[in-house]
Amino acid sequence: MKALFELSKTGEKYSRTANMYSSYVNVKNLADAIIELAYKDITGIINISGEKPVSYYDFYVYLANLQGIDSSFIIPDYKEEDRYHNLNNDKRKLLLNTVIRDLL
C-alpha cells in the first residue's frame, strides 16, 4: 500500500488488468478460518476466499480508496481472454463454519 501511495504522487499512470481475476480474502476472515482449521483433521488444499473473484484493476482501485487517494491514476488494461486464477472454494464451504466475506 505504501508503494501504491507513493506512485499516486508521481502523476504516472498505473496499469492493472481488468479481466484477469484472483481470489482475495480479508485477513481477519483468514485468521478465523486458520483457527478453525487448527482444530480439525483435514488434509489437502482449501481455497479460503469469498464467492466473488476480483480483478487486479478493481483490487488496486479498492486499495487506493482505502487510503483515501484518488484512484484515477490506475488504468485498466485487458488481456485477450478473461482468466480466472481463483481455486474453487466449495470445499471450504463444506468443511468450515467461518464466514468469508467478499472483499469488494
PDB file of N, CA and C in Angstrom:
ATOM      1  N   MET A   1       0.823  -1.174   0.000  1.00  0.00           N
ATOM      2  CA  MET A   1       0.000   0.000   0.000  1.00  0.00           C
ATOM      3  C   MET A   1       0.875   1.249   0.000  1.00  0.00           C
ATOM      4  N   LYS A   2       2.017   1.149   0.655  1.00  0.00           N
ATOM      5  CA  LYS A   2       2.924   2.298   0.651  1.00  0.00           C
ATOM      6  C   LYS A   2       3.396   2.606  -0.764  1.00  0.00           C
ATOM      7  N   ALA A   3       3.756   1.564  -1.517  1.00  0.00           N
ATOM      8  CA  ALA A   3       4.219   1.763  -2.893  1.00  0.00           C
ATOM      9  C   ALA A   3       3.109   2.367  -3.759  1.00  0.00           C
ATOM     10  N   LEU A   4       1.870   1.923  -3.554  1.00  0.00           N
ATOM     11  CA  LEU A   4       0.748   2.475  -4.297  1.00  0.00           C
ATOM     12  C   LEU A   4       0.559   3.945  -3.955  1.00  0.00           C
ATOM     13  N   PHE A   5       0.663   4.281  -2.688  1.00  0.00           N
ATOM     14  CA  PHE A   5       0.538   5.676  -2.246  1.00  0.00           C
ATOM     15  C   PHE A   5       1.632   6.531  -2.877  1.00  0.00           C
ATOM     16  N   GLU A   6       2.878   6.038  -2.848  1.00  0.00           N
ATOM     17  CA  GLU A   6       3.992   6.791  -3.433  1.00  0.00           C
ATOM     18  C   GLU A   6       3.783   6.980  -4.937  1.00  0.00           C
ATOM     19  N   LEU A   7       3.318   5.934  -5.607  1.00  0.00           N
ATOM     20  CA  LEU A   7       3.066   6.015  -7.047  1.00  0.00           C
ATOM     21  C   LEU A   7       1.978   7.040  -7.350  1.00  0.00           C
ATOM     22  N   SER A   8       0.984   7.147  -6.495  1.00  0.00           N
ATOM     23  CA  SER A   8      -0.112   8.091  -6.723  1.00  0.00           C
ATOM     24  C   SER A   8       0.376   9.534  -6.738  1.00  0.00           C
ATOM     25  N   LYS A   9       1.484   9.800  -6.084  1.00  0.00           N
ATOM     26  CA  LYS A   9       2.015  11.164  -6.005  1.00  0.00           C
ATOM     27  C   LYS A   9       2.888  11.536  -7.205  1.00  0.00           C
ATOM     28  N   THR A  10       3.249  10.550  -8.044  1.00  0.00           N
ATOM     29  CA  THR A  10       4.165  10.820  -9.157  1.00  0.00           C
ATOM     30  C   THR A  10       3.478  11.388 -10.390  1.00  0.00           C
ATOM     31  N   GLY A  11       2.172  11.178 -10.507  1.00  0.00           N
ATOM     32  CA  GLY A  11       1.462  11.612 -11.708  1.00  0.00           C
ATOM     33  C   GLY A  11       1.510  10.593 -12.830  1.00  0.00           C
ATOM     34  N   GLU A  12       2.210   9.478 -12.595  1.00  0.00           N
ATOM     35  CA  GLU A  12       2.276   8.418 -13.605  1.00  0.00           C
ATOM     36  C   GLU A  12       1.016   7.575 -13.555  1.00  0.00           C
ATOM     37  N   LYS A  13       0.684   6.981 -14.703  1.00  0.00           N
ATOM     38  CA  LYS A  13      -0.438   6.046 -14.766  1.00  0.00           C
ATOM     39  C   LYS A  13       0.047   4.668 -14.315  1.00  0.00           C
ATOM     40  N   TYR A  14      -0.852   3.903 -13.733  1.00  0.00           N
ATOM     41  CA  TYR A  14      -0.520   2.567 -13.231  1.00  0.00           C
ATOM     42  C   TYR A  14      -1.519   1.598 -13.839  1.00  0.00           C
ATOM     43  N   SER A  15      -1.057   0.727 -14.707  1.00  0.00           N
ATOM     44  CA  SER A  15      -1.910  -0.188 -15.457  1.00  0.00           C
ATOM     45  C   SER A  15      -2.105  -1.497 -14.697  1.00  0.00           C
ATOM     46  N   ARG A  16      -3.356  -1.890 -14.519  1.00  0.00           N
ATOM     47  CA  ARG A  16      -3.707  -3.151 -13.877  1.00  0.00           C
ATOM     48  C   ARG A  16      -4.731  -3.860 -14.748  1.00  0.00           C
ATOM     49  N   THR A  17      -4.645  -5.167 -14.816  1.00  0.00           N
ATOM     50  CA  THR A  17      -5.506  -5.954 -15.694  1.00  0.00           C
ATOM     51  C   THR A  17      -6.931  -6.017 -15.154  1.00  0.00           C
ATOM     52  N   ALA A  18      -7.884  -5.675 -16.015  1.00  0.00           N
ATOM     53  CA  ALA A  18      -9.286  -5.600 -15.600  1.00  0.00           C
ATOM     54  C   ALA A  18     -10.063  -6.871 -15.909  1.00  0.00           C
ATOM     55  N   ASN A  19      -9.497  -7.781 -16.694  1.00  0.00           N
ATOM     56  CA  ASN A  19     -10.213  -9.022 -16.991  1.00  0.00           C
ATOM     57  C   ASN A  19      -9.407 -10.269 -16.611  1.00  0.00           C
ATOM     58  N   MET A  20      -8.539 -10.127 -15.626  1.00  0.00           N
ATOM     59  CA  MET A  20      -7.860 -11.268 -15.013  1.00  0.00           C
ATOM     60  C   MET A  20      -8.219 -11.217 -13.535  1.00  0.00           C
ATOM     61  N   TYR A  21      -8.663 -12.325 -13.004  1.00  0.00           N
ATOM     62  CA  TYR A  21      -9.254 -12.346 -11.677  1.00  0.00           C
ATOM     63  C   TYR A  21      -8.460 -13.223 -10.727  1.00  0.00           C
ATOM     64  N   SER A  22      -8.589 -12.914  -9.461  1.00  0.00           N
ATOM     65  CA  SER A  22      -7.910 -13.676  -8.423  1.00  0.00           C
ATOM     66  C   SER A  22      -8.816 -13.763  -7.203  1.00  0.00           C
ATOM     67  N   SER A  23      -8.452 -14.636  -6.286  1.00  0.00           N
ATOM     68  CA  SER A  23      -9.191 -14.765  -5.029  1.00  0.00           C
ATOM     69  C   SER A  23      -8.481 -13.957  -3.959  1.00  0.00           C
ATOM     70  N   TYR A  24      -9.199 -13.043  -3.341  1.00  0.00           N
ATOM     71  CA  TYR A  24      -8.656 -12.248  -2.248  1.00  0.00           C
ATOM     72  C   TYR A  24      -9.452 -12.582  -0.994  1.00  0.00           C
ATOM     73  N   VAL A  25      -8.844 -12.344   0.157  1.00  0.00           N
ATOM     74  CA  VAL A  25      -9.534 -12.651   1.409  1.00  0.00           C
ATOM     75  C   VAL A  25      -9.189 -11.582   2.446  1.00  0.00           C
ATOM     76  N   ASN A  26     -10.178 -11.244   3.231  1.00  0.00           N
ATOM     77  CA  ASN A  26      -9.976 -10.342   4.356  1.00  0.00           C
ATOM     78  C   ASN A  26      -9.095 -11.061   5.371  1.00  0.00           C
ATOM     79  N   VAL A  27      -8.069 -10.411   5.869  1.00  0.00           N
ATOM     80  CA  VAL A  27      -7.097 -11.064   6.748  1.00  0.00           C
ATOM     81  C   VAL A  27      -7.740 -11.553   8.052  1.00  0.00           C
ATOM     82  N   LYS A  28      -8.728 -10.849   8.564  1.00  0.00           N
ATOM     83  CA  LYS A  28      -9.422 -11.301   9.774  1.00  0.00           C
ATOM     84  C   LYS A  28     -10.199 -12.590   9.487  1.00  0.00           C
ATOM     85  N   ASN A  29     -10.887 -12.634   8.356  1.00  0.00           N
ATOM     86  CA  ASN A  29     -11.599 -13.856   7.981  1.00  0.00           C
ATOM     87  C   ASN A  29     -10.627 -15.018   7.809  1.00  0.00           C
ATOM     88  N   LEU A  30      -9.475 -14.748   7.221  1.00  0.00           N
ATOM     89  CA  LEU A  30      -8.463 -15.784   7.033  1.00  0.00           C
ATOM     90  C   LEU A  30      -7.960 -16.295   8.374  1.00  0.00           C
ATOM     91  N   ALA A  31      -7.683 -15.380   9.302  1.00  0.00           N
ATOM     92  CA  ALA A  31      -7.224 -15.785  10.635  1.00  0.00           C
ATOM     93  C   ALA A  31      -8.273 -16.649  11.334  1.00  0.00           C
ATOM     94  N   ASP A  32      -9.546 -16.263  11.230  1.00  0.00           N
ATOM     95  CA  ASP A  32     -10.620 -17.064  11.833  1.00  0.00           C
ATOM     96  C   ASP A  32     -10.668 -18.459  11.223  1.00  0.00           C
ATOM     97  N   ALA A  33     -10.503 -18.548   9.900  1.00  0.00           N
ATOM     98  CA  ALA A  33     -10.521 -19.845   9.222  1.00  0.00           C
ATOM     99  C   ALA A  33      -9.328 -20.702   9.645  1.00  0.00           C
ATOM    100  N   ILE A  34      -8.161 -20.097   9.805  1.00  0.00           N
ATOM    101  CA  ILE A  34      -6.973 -20.841  10.233  1.00  0.00           C
ATOM    102  C   ILE A  34      -7.173 -21.394  11.645  1.00  0.00           C
ATOM    103  N   ILE A  35      -7.734 -20.585  12.521  1.00  0.00           N
ATOM    104  CA  ILE A  35      -8.014 -21.068  13.883  1.00  0.00           C
ATOM    105  C   ILE A  35      -8.977 -22.241  13.836  1.00  0.00           C
ATOM    106  N   GLU A  36     -10.003 -22.131  13.037  1.00  0.00           N
ATOM    107  CA  GLU A  36     -10.958 -23.241  12.911  1.00  0.00           C
ATOM    108  C   GLU A  36     -10.277 -24.483  12.340  1.00  0.00           C
ATOM    109  N   LEU A  37      -9.426 -24.306  11.344  1.00  0.00           N
ATOM    110  CA  LEU A  37      -8.716 -25.444  10.744  1.00  0.00           C
ATOM    111  C   LEU A  37      -7.780 -26.125  11.742  1.00  0.00           C
ATOM    112  N   ALA A  38      -7.229 -25.363  12.672  1.00  0.00           N
ATOM    113  CA  ALA A  38      -6.291 -25.927  13.651  1.00  0.00           C
ATOM    114  C   ALA A  38      -6.953 -26.997  14.516  1.00  0.00           C
ATOM    115  N   TYR A  39      -8.259 -26.939  14.642  1.00  0.00           N
ATOM    116  CA  TYR A  39      -8.988 -27.908  15.468  1.00  0.00           C
ATOM    117  C   TYR A  39      -9.637 -29.017  14.645  1.00  0.00           C
ATOM    118  N   LYS A  40      -9.322 -29.097  13.384  1.00  0.00           N
ATOM    119  CA  LYS A  40      -9.897 -30.134  12.514  1.00  0.00           C
ATOM    120  C   LYS A  40      -8.780 -30.996  11.948  1.00  0.00           C
ATOM    121  N   ASP A  41      -9.120 -32.201  11.590  1.00  0.00           N
ATOM    122  CA  ASP A  41      -8.177 -33.122  10.976  1.00  0.00           C
ATOM    123  C   ASP A  41      -8.444 -33.134   9.470  1.00  0.00           C
ATOM    124  N   ILE A  42      -7.854 -32.166   8.780  1.00  0.00           N
ATOM    125  CA  ILE A  42      -8.083 -32.007   7.348  1.00  0.00           C
ATOM    126  C   ILE A  42      -6.746 -32.057   6.632  1.00  0.00           C
ATOM    127  N   THR A  43      -6.697 -32.813   5.551  1.00  0.00           N
ATOM    128  CA  THR A  43      -5.518 -32.867   4.703  1.00  0.00           C
ATOM    129  C   THR A  43      -5.936 -32.448   3.308  1.00  0.00           C
ATOM    130  N   GLY A  44      -5.163 -31.599   2.680  1.00  0.00           N
ATOM    131  CA  GLY A  44      -5.478 -31.187   1.321  1.00  0.00           C
ATOM    132  C   GLY A  44      -5.395 -29.688   1.158  1.00  0.00           C
ATOM    133  N   ILE A  45      -5.945 -29.231   0.084  1.00  0.00           N
ATOM    134  CA  ILE A  45      -5.913 -27.812  -0.263  1.00  0.00           C
ATOM    135  C   ILE A  45      -7.321 -27.250  -0.145  1.00  0.00           C
ATOM    136  N   ILE A  46      -7.431 -26.109   0.517  1.00  0.00           N
ATOM    137  CA  ILE A  46      -8.708 -25.414   0.654  1.00  0.00           C
ATOM    138  C   ILE A  46      -8.487 -23.963   0.256  1.00  0.00           C
ATOM    139  N   ASN A  47      -9.312 -23.468  -0.640  1.00  0.00           N
ATOM    140  CA  ASN A  47      -9.239 -22.064  -1.030  1.00  0.00           C
ATOM    141  C   ASN A  47     -10.082 -21.258  -0.054  1.00  0.00           C
ATOM    142  N   ILE A  48      -9.430 -20.460   0.766  1.00  0.00           N
ATOM    143  CA  ILE A  48     -10.116 -19.613   1.745  1.00  0.00           C
ATOM    144  C   ILE A  48     -10.343 -18.255   1.069  1.00  0.00           C
ATOM    145  N   SER A  49     -11.475 -18.113   0.409  1.00  0.00           N
ATOM    146  CA  SER A  49     -11.779 -16.866  -0.299  1.00  0.00           C
ATOM    147  C   SER A  49     -13.278 -16.636  -0.308  1.00  0.00           C
ATOM    148  N   GLY A  50     -13.651 -15.420  -0.674  1.00  0.00           N
ATOM    149  CA  GLY A  50     -15.056 -15.087  -0.822  1.00  0.00           C
ATOM    150  C   GLY A  50     -15.611 -15.701  -2.098  1.00  0.00           C
ATOM    151  N   GLU A  51     -16.864 -15.460  -2.335  1.00  0.00           N
ATOM    152  CA  GLU A  51     -17.540 -16.027  -3.502  1.00  0.00           C
ATOM    153  C   GLU A  51     -17.123 -15.363  -4.810  1.00  0.00           C
ATOM    154  N   LYS A  52     -16.883 -14.074  -4.755  1.00  0.00           N
ATOM    155  CA  LYS A  52     -16.704 -13.287  -5.968  1.00  0.00           C
ATOM    156  C   LYS A  52     -15.222 -13.066  -6.288  1.00  0.00           C
ATOM    157  N   PRO A  53     -14.746 -13.591  -7.433  1.00  0.00           N
ATOM    158  CA  PRO A  53     -13.382 -13.256  -7.829  1.00  0.00           C
ATOM    159  C   PRO A  53     -13.302 -11.770  -8.170  1.00  0.00           C
ATOM    160  N   VAL A  54     -12.142 -11.169  -7.944  1.00  0.00           N
ATOM    161  CA  VAL A  54     -11.954  -9.734  -8.127  1.00  0.00           C
ATOM    162  C   VAL A  54     -10.815  -9.507  -9.118  1.00  0.00           C
ATOM    163  N   SER A  55     -11.006  -8.573 -10.037  1.00  0.00           N
ATOM    164  CA  SER A  55      -9.937  -8.277 -10.994  1.00  0.00           C
ATOM    165  C   SER A  55      -8.815  -7.512 -10.297  1.00  0.00           C
ATOM    166  N   TYR A  56      -7.635  -7.599 -10.888  1.00  0.00           N
ATOM    167  CA  TYR A  56      -6.491  -6.874 -10.340  1.00  0.00           C
ATOM    168  C   TYR A  56      -6.769  -5.371 -10.364  1.00  0.00           C
ATOM    169  N   TYR A  57      -7.400  -4.895 -11.426  1.00  0.00           N
ATOM    170  CA  TYR A  57      -7.741  -3.479 -11.518  1.00  0.00           C
ATOM    171  C   TYR A  57      -8.664  -3.062 -10.373  1.00  0.00           C
ATOM    172  N   ASP A  58      -9.754  -3.808 -10.171  1.00  0.00           N
ATOM    173  CA  ASP A  58     -10.702  -3.468  -9.101  1.00  0.00           C
ATOM    174  C   ASP A  58     -10.045  -3.522  -7.722  1.00  0.00           C
ATOM    175  N   PHE A  59      -9.141  -4.487  -7.529  1.00  0.00           N
ATOM    176  CA  PHE A  59      -8.464  -4.613  -6.241  1.00  0.00           C
ATOM    177  C   PHE A  59      -7.585  -3.393  -5.953  1.00  0.00           C
ATOM    178  N   TYR A  60      -6.835  -2.939  -6.947  1.00  0.00           N
ATOM    179  CA  TYR A  60      -5.963  -1.786  -6.724  1.00  0.00           C
ATOM    180  C   TYR A  60      -6.753  -0.497  -6.542  1.00  0.00           C
ATOM    181  N   VAL A  61      -7.880  -0.354  -7.250  1.00  0.00           N
ATOM    182  CA  VAL A  61      -8.755   0.797  -7.019  1.00  0.00           C
ATOM    183  C   VAL A  61      -9.279   0.753  -5.583  1.00  0.00           C
ATOM    184  N   TYR A  62      -9.651  -0.442  -5.125  1.00  0.00           N
ATOM    185  CA  TYR A  62     -10.115  -0.628  -3.748  1.00  0.00           C
ATOM    186  C   TYR A  62      -9.031  -0.206  -2.752  1.00  0.00           C
ATOM    187  N   LEU A  63      -7.785  -0.634  -2.987  1.00  0.00           N
ATOM    188  CA  LEU A  63      -6.683  -0.261  -2.092  1.00  0.00           C
ATOM    189  C   LEU A  63      -6.465   1.256  -2.075  1.00  0.00           C
ATOM    190  N   ALA A  64      -6.543   1.882  -3.238  1.00  0.00           N
ATOM    191  CA  ALA A  64      -6.381   3.335  -3.300  1.00  0.00           C
ATOM    192  C   ALA A  64      -7.492   4.012  -2.504  1.00  0.00           C
ATOM    193  N   ASN A  65      -8.721   3.551  -2.666  1.00  0.00           N
ATOM    194  CA  ASN A  65      -9.846   4.145  -1.942  1.00  0.00           C
ATOM    195  C   ASN A  65      -9.705   3.955  -0.437  1.00  0.00           C
ATOM    196  N   LEU A  66      -9.157   2.819  -0.007  1.00  0.00           N
ATOM    197  CA  LEU A  66      -8.918   2.607   1.422  1.00  0.00           C
ATOM    198  C   LEU A  66      -7.990   3.669   2.001  1.00  0.00           C
ATOM    199  N   GLN A  67      -7.056   4.113   1.174  1.00  0.00           N
ATOM    200  CA  GLN A  67      -6.094   5.116   1.618  1.00  0.00           C
ATOM    201  C   GLN A  67      -6.605   6.541   1.419  1.00  0.00           C
ATOM    202  N   GLY A  68      -7.774   6.669   0.812  1.00  0.00           N
ATOM    203  CA  GLY A  68      -8.331   7.995   0.587  1.00  0.00           C
ATOM    204  C   GLY A  68      -7.633   8.770  -0.518  1.00  0.00           C
ATOM    205  N   ILE A  69      -7.008   8.050  -1.453  1.00  0.00           N
ATOM    206  CA  ILE A  69      -6.346   8.745  -2.558  1.00  0.00           C
ATOM    207  C   ILE A  69      -7.165   8.573  -3.835  1.00  0.00           C
ATOM    208  N   ASP A  70      -7.041   9.535  -4.725  1.00  0.00           N
ATOM    209  CA  ASP A  70      -7.745   9.498  -6.000  1.00  0.00           C
ATOM    210  C   ASP A  70      -7.193   8.347  -6.834  1.00  0.00           C
ATOM    211  N   SER A  71      -8.065   7.431  -7.223  1.00  0.00           N
ATOM    212  CA  SER A  71      -7.621   6.232  -7.943  1.00  0.00           C
ATOM    213  C   SER A  71      -7.580   6.423  -9.454  1.00  0.00           C
ATOM    214  N   SER A  72      -7.764   7.633  -9.941  1.00  0.00           N
ATOM    215  CA  SER A  72      -7.821   7.846 -11.393  1.00  0.00           C
ATOM    216  C   SER A  72      -6.485   7.567 -12.091  1.00  0.00           C
ATOM    217  N   PHE A  73      -5.387   7.486 -11.351  1.00  0.00           N
ATOM    218  CA  PHE A  73      -4.097   7.151 -11.952  1.00  0.00           C
ATOM    219  C   PHE A  73      -3.998   5.655 -12.273  1.00  0.00           C
ATOM    220  N   ILE A  74      -4.909   4.858 -11.734  1.00  0.00           N
ATOM    221  CA  ILE A  74      -4.936   3.424 -12.014  1.00  0.00           C
ATOM    222  C   ILE A  74      -5.824   3.220 -13.229  1.00  0.00           C
ATOM    223  N   ILE A  75      -5.245   2.666 -14.280  1.00  0.00           N
ATOM    224  CA  ILE A  75      -5.999   2.493 -15.518  1.00  0.00           C
ATOM    225  C   ILE A  75      -6.124   1.009 -15.851  1.00  0.00           C
ATOM    226  N   PRO A  76      -7.270   0.616 -16.419  1.00  0.00           N
ATOM    227  CA  PRO A  76      -7.465  -0.786 -16.756  1.00  0.00           C
ATOM    228  C   PRO A  76      -6.766  -1.153 -18.059  1.00  0.00           C
ATOM    229  N   ASP A  77      -6.211  -2.342 -18.096  1.00  0.00           N
ATOM    230  CA  ASP A  77      -5.788  -2.905 -19.368  1.00  0.00           C
ATOM    231  C   ASP A  77      -6.466  -4.264 -19.490  1.00  0.00           C
ATOM    232  N   TYR A  78      -6.455  -4.826 -20.676  1.00  0.00           N
ATOM    233  CA  TYR A  78      -7.230  -6.035 -20.934  1.00  0.00           C
ATOM    234  C   TYR A  78      -6.378  -7.076 -21.651  1.00  0.00           C
ATOM    235  N   LYS A  79      -6.471  -8.302 -21.184  1.00  0.00           N
ATOM    236  CA  LYS A  79      -5.841  -9.433 -21.843  1.00  0.00           C
ATOM    237  C   LYS A  79      -6.793  -9.942 -22.923  1.00  0.00           C
ATOM    238  N   GLU A  80      -6.297 -10.763 -23.822  1.00  0.00           N
ATOM    239  CA  GLU A  80      -7.138 -11.258 -24.912  1.00  0.00           C
ATOM    240  C   GLU A  80      -8.323 -12.070 -24.408  1.00  0.00           C
ATOM    241  N   GLU A  81      -8.144 -12.826 -23.325  1.00  0.00           N
ATOM    242  CA  GLU A  81      -9.222 -13.654 -22.790  1.00  0.00           C
ATOM    243  C   GLU A  81      -9.335 -13.402 -21.293  1.00  0.00           C
ATOM    244  N   ASP A  82     -10.570 -13.500 -20.789  1.00  0.00           N
ATOM    245  CA  ASP A  82     -10.752 -13.444 -19.338  1.00  0.00           C
ATOM    246  C   ASP A  82     -10.054 -14.654 -18.732  1.00  0.00           C
ATOM    247  N   ARG A  83      -9.360 -14.434 -17.625  1.00  0.00           N
ATOM    248  CA  ARG A  83      -8.698 -15.556 -16.955  1.00  0.00           C
ATOM    249  C   ARG A  83      -9.014 -15.489 -15.470  1.00  0.00           C
ATOM    250  N   TYR A  84      -9.414 -16.611 -14.956  1.00  0.00           N
ATOM    251  CA  TYR A  84      -9.739 -16.705 -13.545  1.00  0.00           C
ATOM    252  C   TYR A  84      -8.662 -17.535 -12.868  1.00  0.00           C
ATOM    253  N   HIS A  85      -8.048 -16.978 -11.835  1.00  0.00           N
ATOM    254  CA  HIS A  85      -6.977 -17.679 -11.124  1.00  0.00           C
ATOM    255  C   HIS A  85      -7.400 -18.077  -9.722  1.00  0.00           C
ATOM    256  N   ASN A  86      -8.672 -18.102  -9.489  1.00  0.00           N
ATOM    257  CA  ASN A  86      -9.118 -18.499  -8.164  1.00  0.00           C
ATOM    258  C   ASN A  86      -9.453 -19.987  -8.163  1.00  0.00           C
ATOM    259  N   LEU A  87      -9.081 -20.655  -7.090  1.00  0.00           N
ATOM    260  CA  LEU A  87      -9.440 -22.050  -6.935  1.00  0.00           C
ATOM    261  C   LEU A  87     -10.884 -22.146  -6.495  1.00  0.00           C
ATOM    262  N   ASN A  88     -11.497 -23.228  -6.815  1.00  0.00           N
ATOM    263  CA  ASN A  88     -12.870 -23.460  -6.381  1.00  0.00           C
ATOM    264  C   ASN A  88     -12.907 -23.471  -4.856  1.00  0.00           C
ATOM    265  N   ASN A  89     -13.883 -22.795  -4.259  1.00  0.00           N
ATOM    266  CA  ASN A  89     -13.942 -22.743  -2.798  1.00  0.00           C
ATOM    267  C   ASN A  89     -15.100 -23.566  -2.220  1.00  0.00           C
ATOM    268  N   ASP A  90     -15.623 -24.508  -2.998  1.00  0.00           N
ATOM    269  CA  ASP A  90     -16.712 -25.358  -2.497  1.00  0.00           C
ATOM    270  C   ASP A  90     -16.285 -26.188  -1.290  1.00  0.00           C
ATOM    271  N   LYS A  91     -15.046 -26.656  -1.283  1.00  0.00           N
ATOM    272  CA  LYS A  91     -14.556 -27.466  -0.164  1.00  0.00           C
ATOM    273  C   LYS A  91     -14.565 -26.663   1.136  1.00  0.00           C
ATOM    274  N   ARG A  92     -14.173 -25.391   1.050  1.00  0.00           N
ATOM    275  CA  ARG A  92     -14.189 -24.525   2.227  1.00  0.00           C
ATOM    276  C   ARG A  92     -15.591 -24.419   2.790  1.00  0.00           C
ATOM    277  N   LYS A  93     -16.575 -24.276   1.919  1.00  0.00           N
ATOM    278  CA  LYS A  93     -17.958 -24.126   2.362  1.00  0.00           C
ATOM    279  C   LYS A  93     -18.491 -25.392   3.028  1.00  0.00           C
ATOM    280  N   LEU A  94     -17.970 -26.531   2.617  1.00  0.00           N
ATOM    281  CA  LEU A  94     -18.399 -27.796   3.220  1.00  0.00           C
ATOM    282  C   LEU A  94     -17.737 -28.064   4.566  1.00  0.00           C
ATOM    283  N   LEU A  95     -16.484 -27.637   4.733  1.00  0.00           N
ATOM    284  CA  LEU A  95     -15.701 -28.014   5.905  1.00  0.00           C
ATOM    285  C   LEU A  95     -15.638 -26.971   7.014  1.00  0.00           C
ATOM    286  N   LEU A  96     -15.847 -25.707   6.682  1.00  0.00           N
ATOM    287  CA  LEU A  96     -15.669 -24.648   7.672  1.00  0.00           C
ATOM    288  C   LEU A  96     -16.960 -23.885   7.931  1.00  0.00           C
ATOM    289  N   ASN A  97     -17.118 -23.438   9.154  1.00  0.00           N
ATOM    290  CA  ASN A  97     -18.248 -22.592   9.511  1.00  0.00           C
ATOM    291  C   ASN A  97     -17.910 -21.108   9.409  1.00  0.00           C
ATOM    292  N   THR A  98     -16.626 -20.793   9.332  1.00  0.00           N
ATOM    293  CA  THR A  98     -16.179 -19.406   9.257  1.00  0.00           C
ATOM    294  C   THR A  98     -16.785 -18.725   8.032  1.00  0.00           C
ATOM    295  N   VAL A  99     -17.338 -17.554   8.232  1.00  0.00           N
ATOM    296  CA  VAL A  99     -17.900 -16.771   7.134  1.00  0.00           C
ATOM    297  C   VAL A  99     -16.772 -15.991   6.490  1.00  0.00           C
ATOM    298  N   ILE A 100     -16.609 -16.167   5.192  1.00  0.00           N
ATOM    299  CA  ILE A 100     -15.598 -15.436   4.425  1.00  0.00           C
ATOM    300  C   ILE A 100     -16.351 -14.441   3.561  1.00  0.00           C
ATOM    301  N   ARG A 101     -16.231 -13.178   3.903  1.00  0.00           N
ATOM    302  CA  ARG A 101     -16.975 -12.172   3.147  1.00  0.00           C
ATOM    303  C   ARG A 101     -16.195 -11.751   1.913  1.00  0.00           C
ATOM    304  N   ASP A 102     -16.925 -11.296   0.910  1.00  0.00           N
ATOM    305  CA  ASP A 102     -16.279 -10.772  -0.297  1.00  0.00           C
ATOM    306  C   ASP A 102     -15.550  -9.484   0.050  1.00  0.00           C
ATOM    307  N   LEU A 103     -14.416  -9.280  -0.591  1.00  0.00           N
ATOM    308  CA  LEU A 103     -13.602  -8.119  -0.299  1.00  0.00           C
ATOM    309  C   LEU A 103     -14.254  -6.832  -0.809  1.00  0.00           C
ATOM    310  N   LEU A 104     -14.837  -6.893  -1.986  1.00  0.00           N
ATOM    311  CA  LEU A 104     -15.452  -5.696  -2.571  1.00  0.00           C
ATOM    312  C   LEU A 104     -16.952  -5.810  -2.545  1.00  0.00           C
TER     313      LEU A 104
END
